[in-house]
PDB file of C-alpha atoms and ligand atoms in Angstrom:
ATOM      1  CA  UNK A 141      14.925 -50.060 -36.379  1.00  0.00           C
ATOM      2  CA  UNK A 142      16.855 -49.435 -39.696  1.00  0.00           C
ATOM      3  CA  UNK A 143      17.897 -45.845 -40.370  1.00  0.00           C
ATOM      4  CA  UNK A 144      18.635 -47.130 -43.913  1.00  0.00           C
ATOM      5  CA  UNK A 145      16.192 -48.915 -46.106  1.00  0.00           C
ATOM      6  CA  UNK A 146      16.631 -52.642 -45.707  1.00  0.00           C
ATOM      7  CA  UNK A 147      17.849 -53.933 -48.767  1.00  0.00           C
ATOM      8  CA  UNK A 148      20.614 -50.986 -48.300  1.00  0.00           C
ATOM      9  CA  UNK A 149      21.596 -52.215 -44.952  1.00  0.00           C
ATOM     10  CA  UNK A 150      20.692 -56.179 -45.952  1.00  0.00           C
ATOM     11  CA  UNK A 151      23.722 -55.484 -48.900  1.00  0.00           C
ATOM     12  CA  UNK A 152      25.900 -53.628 -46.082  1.00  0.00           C
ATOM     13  CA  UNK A 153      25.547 -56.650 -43.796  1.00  0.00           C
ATOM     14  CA  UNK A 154      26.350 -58.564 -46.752  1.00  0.00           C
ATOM     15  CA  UNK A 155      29.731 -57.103 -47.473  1.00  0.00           C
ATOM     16  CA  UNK A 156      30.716 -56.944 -44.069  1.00  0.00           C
ATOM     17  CA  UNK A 157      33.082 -59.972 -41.545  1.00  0.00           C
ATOM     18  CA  UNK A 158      30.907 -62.689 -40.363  1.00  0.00           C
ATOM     19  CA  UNK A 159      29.981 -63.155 -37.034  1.00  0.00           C
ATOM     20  CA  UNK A 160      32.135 -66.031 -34.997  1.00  0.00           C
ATOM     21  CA  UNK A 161      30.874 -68.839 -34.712  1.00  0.00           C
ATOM     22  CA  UNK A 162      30.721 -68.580 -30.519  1.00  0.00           C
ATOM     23  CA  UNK A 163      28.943 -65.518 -31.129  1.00  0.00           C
ATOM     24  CA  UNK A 164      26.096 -67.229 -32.656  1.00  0.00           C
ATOM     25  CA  UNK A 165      26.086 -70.065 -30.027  1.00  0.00           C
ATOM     26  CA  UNK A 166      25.751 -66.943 -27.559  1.00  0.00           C
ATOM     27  CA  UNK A 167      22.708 -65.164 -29.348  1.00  0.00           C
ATOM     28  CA  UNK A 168      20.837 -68.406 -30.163  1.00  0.00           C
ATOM     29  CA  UNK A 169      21.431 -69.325 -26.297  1.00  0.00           C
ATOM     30  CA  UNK A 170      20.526 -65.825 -25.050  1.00  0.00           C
ATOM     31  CA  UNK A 171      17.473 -65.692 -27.095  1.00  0.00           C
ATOM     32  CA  UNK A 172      16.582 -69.017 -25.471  1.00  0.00           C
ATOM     33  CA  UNK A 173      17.279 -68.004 -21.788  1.00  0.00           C
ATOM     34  CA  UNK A 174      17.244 -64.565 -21.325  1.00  0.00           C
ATOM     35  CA  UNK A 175      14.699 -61.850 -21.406  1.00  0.00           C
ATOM     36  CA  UNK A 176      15.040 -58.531 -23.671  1.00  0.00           C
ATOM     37  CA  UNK A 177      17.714 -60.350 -26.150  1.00  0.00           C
ATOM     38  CA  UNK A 178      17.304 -57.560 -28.160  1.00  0.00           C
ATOM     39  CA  UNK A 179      19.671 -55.798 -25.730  1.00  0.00           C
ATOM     40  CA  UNK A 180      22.523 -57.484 -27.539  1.00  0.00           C
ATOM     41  CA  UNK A 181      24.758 -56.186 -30.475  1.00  0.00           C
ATOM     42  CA  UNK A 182      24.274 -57.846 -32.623  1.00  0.00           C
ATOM     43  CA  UNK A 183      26.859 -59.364 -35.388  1.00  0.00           C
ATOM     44  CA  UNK A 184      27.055 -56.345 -37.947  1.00  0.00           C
ATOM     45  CA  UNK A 185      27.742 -53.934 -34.720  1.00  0.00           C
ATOM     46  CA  UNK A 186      29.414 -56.634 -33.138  1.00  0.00           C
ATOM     47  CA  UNK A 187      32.125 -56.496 -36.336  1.00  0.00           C
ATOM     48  CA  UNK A 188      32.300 -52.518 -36.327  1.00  0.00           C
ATOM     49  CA  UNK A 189      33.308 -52.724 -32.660  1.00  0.00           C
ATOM     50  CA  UNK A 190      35.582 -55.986 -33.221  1.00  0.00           C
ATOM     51  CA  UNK A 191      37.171 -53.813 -36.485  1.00  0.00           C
ATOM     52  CA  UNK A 192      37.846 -50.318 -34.173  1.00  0.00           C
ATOM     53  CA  UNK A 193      39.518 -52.304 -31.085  1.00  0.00           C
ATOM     54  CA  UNK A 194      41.692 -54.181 -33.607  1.00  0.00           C
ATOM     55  CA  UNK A 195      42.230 -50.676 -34.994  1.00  0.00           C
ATOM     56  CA  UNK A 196      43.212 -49.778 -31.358  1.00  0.00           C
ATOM     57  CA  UNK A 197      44.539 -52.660 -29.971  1.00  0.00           C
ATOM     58  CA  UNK A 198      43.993 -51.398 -26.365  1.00  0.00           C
ATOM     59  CA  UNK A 199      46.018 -53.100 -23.302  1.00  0.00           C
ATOM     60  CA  UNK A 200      43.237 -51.829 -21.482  1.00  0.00           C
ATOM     61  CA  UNK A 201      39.148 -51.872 -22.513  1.00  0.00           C
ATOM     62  CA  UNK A 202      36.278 -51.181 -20.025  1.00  0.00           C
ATOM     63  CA  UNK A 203      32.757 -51.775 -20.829  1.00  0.00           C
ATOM     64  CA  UNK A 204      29.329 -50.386 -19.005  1.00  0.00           C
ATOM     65  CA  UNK A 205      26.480 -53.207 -19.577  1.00  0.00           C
ATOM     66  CA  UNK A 206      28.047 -56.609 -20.260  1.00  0.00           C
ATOM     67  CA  UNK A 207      24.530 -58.572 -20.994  1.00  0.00           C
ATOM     68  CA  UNK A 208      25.416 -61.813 -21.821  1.00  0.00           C
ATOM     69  CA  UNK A 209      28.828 -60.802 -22.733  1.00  0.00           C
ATOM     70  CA  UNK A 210      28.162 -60.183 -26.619  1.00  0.00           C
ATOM     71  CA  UNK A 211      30.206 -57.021 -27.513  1.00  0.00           C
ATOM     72  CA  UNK A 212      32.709 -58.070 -24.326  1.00  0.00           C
ATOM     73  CA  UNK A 213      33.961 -61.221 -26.894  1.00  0.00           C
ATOM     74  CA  UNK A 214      34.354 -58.341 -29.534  1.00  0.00           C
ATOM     75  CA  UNK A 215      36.263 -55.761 -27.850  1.00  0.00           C
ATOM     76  CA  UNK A 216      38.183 -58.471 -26.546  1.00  0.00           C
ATOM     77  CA  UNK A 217      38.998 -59.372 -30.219  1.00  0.00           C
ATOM     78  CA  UNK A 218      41.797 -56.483 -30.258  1.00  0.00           C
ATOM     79  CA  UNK A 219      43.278 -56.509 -27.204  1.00  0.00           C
ATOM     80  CA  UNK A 220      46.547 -57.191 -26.522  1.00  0.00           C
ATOM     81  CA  UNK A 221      48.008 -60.589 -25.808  1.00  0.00           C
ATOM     82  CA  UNK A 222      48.744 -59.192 -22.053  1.00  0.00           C
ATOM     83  CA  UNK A 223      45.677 -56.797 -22.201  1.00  0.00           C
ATOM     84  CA  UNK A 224      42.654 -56.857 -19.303  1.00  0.00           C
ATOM     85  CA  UNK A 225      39.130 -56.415 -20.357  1.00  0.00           C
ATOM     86  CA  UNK A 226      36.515 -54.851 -17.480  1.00  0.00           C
ATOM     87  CA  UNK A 227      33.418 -55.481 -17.673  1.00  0.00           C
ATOM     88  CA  UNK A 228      30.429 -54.133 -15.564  1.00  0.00           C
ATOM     89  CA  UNK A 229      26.927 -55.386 -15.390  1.00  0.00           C
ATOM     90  CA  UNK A 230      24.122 -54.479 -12.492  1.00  0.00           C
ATOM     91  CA  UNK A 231      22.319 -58.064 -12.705  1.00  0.00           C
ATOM     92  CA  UNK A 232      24.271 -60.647 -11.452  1.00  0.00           C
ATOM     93  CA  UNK A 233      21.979 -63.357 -12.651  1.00  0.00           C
ATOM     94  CA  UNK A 234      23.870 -63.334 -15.996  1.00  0.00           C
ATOM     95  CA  UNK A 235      27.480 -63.616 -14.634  1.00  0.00           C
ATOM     96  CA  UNK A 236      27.458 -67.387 -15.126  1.00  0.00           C
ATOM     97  CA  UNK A 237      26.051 -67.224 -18.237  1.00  0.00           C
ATOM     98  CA  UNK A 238      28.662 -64.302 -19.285  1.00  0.00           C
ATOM     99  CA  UNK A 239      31.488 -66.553 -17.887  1.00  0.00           C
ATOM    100  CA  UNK A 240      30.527 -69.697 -19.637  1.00  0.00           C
ATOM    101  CA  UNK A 241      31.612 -67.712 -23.210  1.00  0.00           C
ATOM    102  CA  UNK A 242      34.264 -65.491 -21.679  1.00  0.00           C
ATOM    103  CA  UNK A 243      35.857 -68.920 -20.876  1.00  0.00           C
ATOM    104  CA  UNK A 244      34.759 -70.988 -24.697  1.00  0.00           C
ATOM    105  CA  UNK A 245      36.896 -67.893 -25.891  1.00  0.00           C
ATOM    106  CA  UNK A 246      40.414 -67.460 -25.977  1.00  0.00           C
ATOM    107  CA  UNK A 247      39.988 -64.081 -23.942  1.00  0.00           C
ATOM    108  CA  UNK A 248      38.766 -66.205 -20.594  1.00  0.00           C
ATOM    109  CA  UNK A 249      41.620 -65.150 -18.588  1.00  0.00           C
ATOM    110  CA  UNK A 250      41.832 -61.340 -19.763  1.00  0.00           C
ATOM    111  CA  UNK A 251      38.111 -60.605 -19.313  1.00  0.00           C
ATOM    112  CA  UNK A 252      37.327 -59.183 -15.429  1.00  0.00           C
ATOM    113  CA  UNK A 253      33.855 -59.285 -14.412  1.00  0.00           C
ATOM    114  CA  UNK A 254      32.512 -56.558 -11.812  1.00  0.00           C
ATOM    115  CA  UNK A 255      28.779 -57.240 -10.496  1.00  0.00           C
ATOM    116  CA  UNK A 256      26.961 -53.872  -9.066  1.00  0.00           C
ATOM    117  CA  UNK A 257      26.230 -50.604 -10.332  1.00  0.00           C
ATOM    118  CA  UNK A 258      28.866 -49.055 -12.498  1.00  0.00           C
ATOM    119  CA  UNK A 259      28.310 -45.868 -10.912  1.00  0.00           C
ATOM    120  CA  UNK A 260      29.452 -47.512  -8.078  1.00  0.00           C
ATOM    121  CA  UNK A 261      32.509 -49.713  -9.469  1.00  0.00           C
ATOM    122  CA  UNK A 262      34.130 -47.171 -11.624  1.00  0.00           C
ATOM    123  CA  UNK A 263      35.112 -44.874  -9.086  1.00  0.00           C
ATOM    124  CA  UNK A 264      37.337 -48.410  -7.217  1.00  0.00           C
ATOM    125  CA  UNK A 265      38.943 -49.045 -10.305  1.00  0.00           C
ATOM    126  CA  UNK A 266      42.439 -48.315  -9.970  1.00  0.00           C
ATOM    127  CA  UNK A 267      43.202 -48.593 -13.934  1.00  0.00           C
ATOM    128  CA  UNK A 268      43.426 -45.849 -16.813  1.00  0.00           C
ATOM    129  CA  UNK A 269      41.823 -47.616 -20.071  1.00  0.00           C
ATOM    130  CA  UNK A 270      42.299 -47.101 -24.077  1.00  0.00           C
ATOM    131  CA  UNK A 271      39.034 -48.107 -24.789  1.00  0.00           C
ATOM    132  CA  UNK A 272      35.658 -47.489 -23.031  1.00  0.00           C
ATOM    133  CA  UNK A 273      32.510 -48.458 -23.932  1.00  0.00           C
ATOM    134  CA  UNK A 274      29.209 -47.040 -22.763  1.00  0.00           C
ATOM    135  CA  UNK A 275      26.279 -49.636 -23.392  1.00  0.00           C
ATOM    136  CA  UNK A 276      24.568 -50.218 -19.804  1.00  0.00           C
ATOM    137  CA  UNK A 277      21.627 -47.193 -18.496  1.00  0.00           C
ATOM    138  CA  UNK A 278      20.600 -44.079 -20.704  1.00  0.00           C
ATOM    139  CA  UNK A 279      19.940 -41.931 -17.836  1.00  0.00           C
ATOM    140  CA  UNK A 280      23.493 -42.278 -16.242  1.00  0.00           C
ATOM    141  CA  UNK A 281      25.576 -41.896 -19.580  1.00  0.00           C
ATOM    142  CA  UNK A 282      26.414 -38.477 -18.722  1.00  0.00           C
ATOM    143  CA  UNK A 283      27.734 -39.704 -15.385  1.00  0.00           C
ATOM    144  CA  UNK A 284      29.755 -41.957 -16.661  1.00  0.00           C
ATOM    145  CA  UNK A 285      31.594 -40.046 -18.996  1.00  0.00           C
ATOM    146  CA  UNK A 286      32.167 -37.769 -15.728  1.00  0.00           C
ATOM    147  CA  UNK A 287      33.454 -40.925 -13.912  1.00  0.00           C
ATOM    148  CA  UNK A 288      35.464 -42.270 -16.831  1.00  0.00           C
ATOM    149  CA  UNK A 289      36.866 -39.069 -18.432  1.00  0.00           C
ATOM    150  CA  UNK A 290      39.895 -38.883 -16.123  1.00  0.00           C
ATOM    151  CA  UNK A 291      40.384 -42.497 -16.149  1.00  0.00           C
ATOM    152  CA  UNK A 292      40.842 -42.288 -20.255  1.00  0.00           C
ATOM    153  CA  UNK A 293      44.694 -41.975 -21.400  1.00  0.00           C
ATOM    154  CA  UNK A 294      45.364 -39.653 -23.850  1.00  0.00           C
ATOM    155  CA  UNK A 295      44.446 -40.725 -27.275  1.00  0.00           C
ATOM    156  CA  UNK A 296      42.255 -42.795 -25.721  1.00  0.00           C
ATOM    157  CA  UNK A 297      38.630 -43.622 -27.309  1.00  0.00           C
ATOM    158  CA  UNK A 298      35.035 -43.519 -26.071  1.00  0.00           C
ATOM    159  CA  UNK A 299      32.348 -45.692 -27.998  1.00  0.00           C
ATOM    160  CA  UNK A 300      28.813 -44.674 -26.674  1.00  0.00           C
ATOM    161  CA  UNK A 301      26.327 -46.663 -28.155  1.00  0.00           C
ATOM    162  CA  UNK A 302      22.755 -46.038 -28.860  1.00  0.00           C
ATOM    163  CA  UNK A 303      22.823 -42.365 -29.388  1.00  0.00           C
ATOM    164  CA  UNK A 304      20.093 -42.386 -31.801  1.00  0.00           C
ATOM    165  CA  UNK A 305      17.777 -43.435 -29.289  1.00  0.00           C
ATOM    166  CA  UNK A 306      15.499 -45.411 -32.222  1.00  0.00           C
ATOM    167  CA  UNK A 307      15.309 -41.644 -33.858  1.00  0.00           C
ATOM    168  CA  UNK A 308      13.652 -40.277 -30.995  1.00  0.00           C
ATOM    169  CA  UNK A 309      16.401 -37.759 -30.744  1.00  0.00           C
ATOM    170  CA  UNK A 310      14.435 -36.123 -33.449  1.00  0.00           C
ATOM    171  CA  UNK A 311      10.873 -35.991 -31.749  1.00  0.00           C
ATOM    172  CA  UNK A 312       9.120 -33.521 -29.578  1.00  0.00           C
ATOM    173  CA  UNK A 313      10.335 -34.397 -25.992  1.00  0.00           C
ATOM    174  CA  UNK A 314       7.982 -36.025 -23.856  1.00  0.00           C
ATOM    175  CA  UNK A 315       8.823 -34.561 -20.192  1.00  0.00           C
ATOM    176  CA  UNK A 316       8.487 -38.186 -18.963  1.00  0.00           C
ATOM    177  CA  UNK A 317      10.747 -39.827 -21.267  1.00  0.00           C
ATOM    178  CA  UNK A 318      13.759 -39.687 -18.853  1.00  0.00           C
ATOM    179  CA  UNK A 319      16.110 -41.917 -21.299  1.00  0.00           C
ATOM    180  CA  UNK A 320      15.644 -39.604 -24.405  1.00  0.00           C
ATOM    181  CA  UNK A 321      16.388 -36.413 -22.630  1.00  0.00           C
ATOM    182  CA  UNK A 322      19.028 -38.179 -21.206  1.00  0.00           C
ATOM    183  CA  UNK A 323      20.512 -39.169 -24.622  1.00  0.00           C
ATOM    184  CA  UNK A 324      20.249 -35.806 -25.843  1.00  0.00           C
ATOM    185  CA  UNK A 325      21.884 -34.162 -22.478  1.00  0.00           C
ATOM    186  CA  UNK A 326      24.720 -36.862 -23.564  1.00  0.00           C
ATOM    187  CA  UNK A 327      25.209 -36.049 -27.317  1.00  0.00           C
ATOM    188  CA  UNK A 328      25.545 -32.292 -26.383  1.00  0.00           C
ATOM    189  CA  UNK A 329      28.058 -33.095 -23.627  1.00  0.00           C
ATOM    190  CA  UNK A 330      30.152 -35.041 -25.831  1.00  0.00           C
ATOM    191  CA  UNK A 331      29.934 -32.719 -28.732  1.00  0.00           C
ATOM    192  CA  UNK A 332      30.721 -29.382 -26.312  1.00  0.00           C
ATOM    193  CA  UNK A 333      33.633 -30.908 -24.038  1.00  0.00           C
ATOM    194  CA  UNK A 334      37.047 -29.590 -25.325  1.00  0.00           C
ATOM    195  CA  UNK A 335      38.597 -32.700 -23.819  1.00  0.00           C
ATOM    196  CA  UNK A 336      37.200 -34.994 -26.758  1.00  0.00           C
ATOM    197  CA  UNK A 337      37.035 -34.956 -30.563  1.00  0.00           C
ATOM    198  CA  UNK A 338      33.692 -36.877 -31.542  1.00  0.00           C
ATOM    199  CA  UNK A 339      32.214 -38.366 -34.310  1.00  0.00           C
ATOM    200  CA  UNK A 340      28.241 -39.673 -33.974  1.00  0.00           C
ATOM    201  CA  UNK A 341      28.136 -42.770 -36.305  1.00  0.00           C
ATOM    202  CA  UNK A 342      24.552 -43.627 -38.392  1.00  0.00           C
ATOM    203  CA  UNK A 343      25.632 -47.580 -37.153  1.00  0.00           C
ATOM    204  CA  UNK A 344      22.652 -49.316 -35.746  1.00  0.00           C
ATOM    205  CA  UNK A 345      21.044 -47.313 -33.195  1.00  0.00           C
ATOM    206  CA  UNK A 346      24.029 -44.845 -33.584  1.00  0.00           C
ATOM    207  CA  UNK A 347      27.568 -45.488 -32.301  1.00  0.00           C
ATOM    208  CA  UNK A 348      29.643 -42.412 -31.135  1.00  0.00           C
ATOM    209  CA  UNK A 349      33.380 -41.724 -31.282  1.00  0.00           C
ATOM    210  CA  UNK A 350      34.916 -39.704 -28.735  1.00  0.00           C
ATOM    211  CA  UNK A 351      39.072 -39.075 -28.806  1.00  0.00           C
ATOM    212  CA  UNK A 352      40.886 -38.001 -25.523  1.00  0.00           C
ATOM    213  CA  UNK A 353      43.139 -35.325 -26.812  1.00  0.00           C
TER     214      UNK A 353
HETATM  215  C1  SAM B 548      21.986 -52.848 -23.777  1.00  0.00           C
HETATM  216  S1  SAM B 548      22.470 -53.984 -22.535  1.00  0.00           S
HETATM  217  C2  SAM B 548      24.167 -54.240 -22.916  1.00  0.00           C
HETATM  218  C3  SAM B 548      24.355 -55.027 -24.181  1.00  0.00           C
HETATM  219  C4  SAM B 548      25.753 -55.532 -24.410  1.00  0.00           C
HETATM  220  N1  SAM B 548      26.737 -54.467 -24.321  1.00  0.00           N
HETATM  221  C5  SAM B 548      25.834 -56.162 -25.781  1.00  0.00           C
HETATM  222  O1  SAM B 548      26.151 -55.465 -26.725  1.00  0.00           O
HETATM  223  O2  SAM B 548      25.499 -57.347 -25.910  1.00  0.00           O
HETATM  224  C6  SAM B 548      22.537 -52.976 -21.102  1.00  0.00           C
HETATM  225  C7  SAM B 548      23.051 -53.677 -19.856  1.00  0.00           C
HETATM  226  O3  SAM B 548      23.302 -52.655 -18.888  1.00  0.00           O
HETATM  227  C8  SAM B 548      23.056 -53.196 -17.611  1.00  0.00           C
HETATM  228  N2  SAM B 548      22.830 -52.098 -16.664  1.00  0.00           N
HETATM  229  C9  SAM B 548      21.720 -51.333 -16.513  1.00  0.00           C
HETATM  230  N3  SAM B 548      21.898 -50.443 -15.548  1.00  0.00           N
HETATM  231  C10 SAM B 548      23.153 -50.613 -15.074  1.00  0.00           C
HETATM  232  C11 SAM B 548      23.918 -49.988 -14.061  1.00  0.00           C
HETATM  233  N4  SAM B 548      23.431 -48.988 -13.318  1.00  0.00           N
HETATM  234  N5  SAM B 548      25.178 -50.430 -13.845  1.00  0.00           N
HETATM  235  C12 SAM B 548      25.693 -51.443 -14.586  1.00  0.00           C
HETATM  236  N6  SAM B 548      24.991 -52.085 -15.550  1.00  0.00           N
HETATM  237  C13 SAM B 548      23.757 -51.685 -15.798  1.00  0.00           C
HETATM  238  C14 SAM B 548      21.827 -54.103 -17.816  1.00  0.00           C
HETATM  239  O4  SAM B 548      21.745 -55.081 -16.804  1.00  0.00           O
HETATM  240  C15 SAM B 548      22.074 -54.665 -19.218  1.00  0.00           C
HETATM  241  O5  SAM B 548      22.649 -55.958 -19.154  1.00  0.00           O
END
């Protein structure tokens, strides 16, 4: 879905970083193999969150949903030379496929790979992080800024993607839409807790900023 008309975001695209060349090895391959492959980033997202961890450059970055390990290669893109990236993903039928690019890249060795349910990893990670990105289940997001919140340094950011929900954020709720009242529960949470500063970004499928204060 494009929130601006096409030629508008075609000309944004335009004047925007290319994608890597391993990143379009990656799509082509996960289009190929792997079902939903619209789950991934995709390269003008996959630049805004390359440009912000570069901004950052975070020693630490976790991520909730790896997929096949699209926006993992961009985060990874600003993290420090002696920086770990974690990485959580509930099917483990794509680790192998995440690992083959983790290890194509120059961030092999700094990217950490859980397999499980991040509502059950994050609480066993014994790490405070710079940089956290939300990406994996709508109806948990507000969980896992619970889980996460505490485990955020200071200054630290939040990027929560998808907070748009395809503009369904904007519709009459449908009582059995459990991922749209779930986005909504999320956007107010962010927006209300005093901990945070946020920013909802019109990227995509909307991309919000949270700042630990
Ligand atoms: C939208 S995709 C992530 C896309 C990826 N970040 C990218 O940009 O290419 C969401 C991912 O979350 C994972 N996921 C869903 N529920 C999860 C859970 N409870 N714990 C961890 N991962 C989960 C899915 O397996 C899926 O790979």
């Amino acid at each position: 879905m494009y929130f601006l008309p096409e030629a508008l975001d075609d000309y944004v695209v335009s004047h925007s970083e290319q994608e890597p060349e391993l990143l379009q090895q990656l799509t082509r391959e996960t289009y190929q193999k792997i079902l939903q492959p619209i789950m991934l980033s995709g390269p003008y997202q996959g630049r805004v969150l390359s440009m912000i961890s570069k901004l950052i450059r975070p020693k630490s970055i976790l991520e909730l949903g790896t997929f096949t390990g699209y926006s993992t290669l961009c985060l990874a893109e600003g993290l420090q030379d002696d920086g770990e990236l974690h990485t959580i993903d509930i099917n483990e039928e794509l680790v192998d496929f995440q690992r083959k690019y983790f290890n194509k890249s120059t961030y092999g060795p700094q990217i950490i790979q859980h397999t499980g349910s991040a509502l059950d990893i994050i609480p066993k990670l014994n790490h405070s992080f710079d940089l956290i990105f939300i990406d994996a289940d709508k109806p948990n997001y507000s969980n896992y800024f619970h889980l996460i919140i505490d485990k955020l340094n200071a200054g630290g950011i939040i990027l929560s993607d998808n907070v748009l929900w395809h503009g369904k954020v904007l519709e009459p709720l449908d009582d059995k839409d459990k991922s749209t009242k779930a986005v909504l529960d999320y956007n107010t949470l962010l927006k209300n807790d005093t901990r945070i500063e946020t920013v909802l970004l019109p990227i995509r499928d909307g991309l919000t900023i949270s700042r630990k204060i």
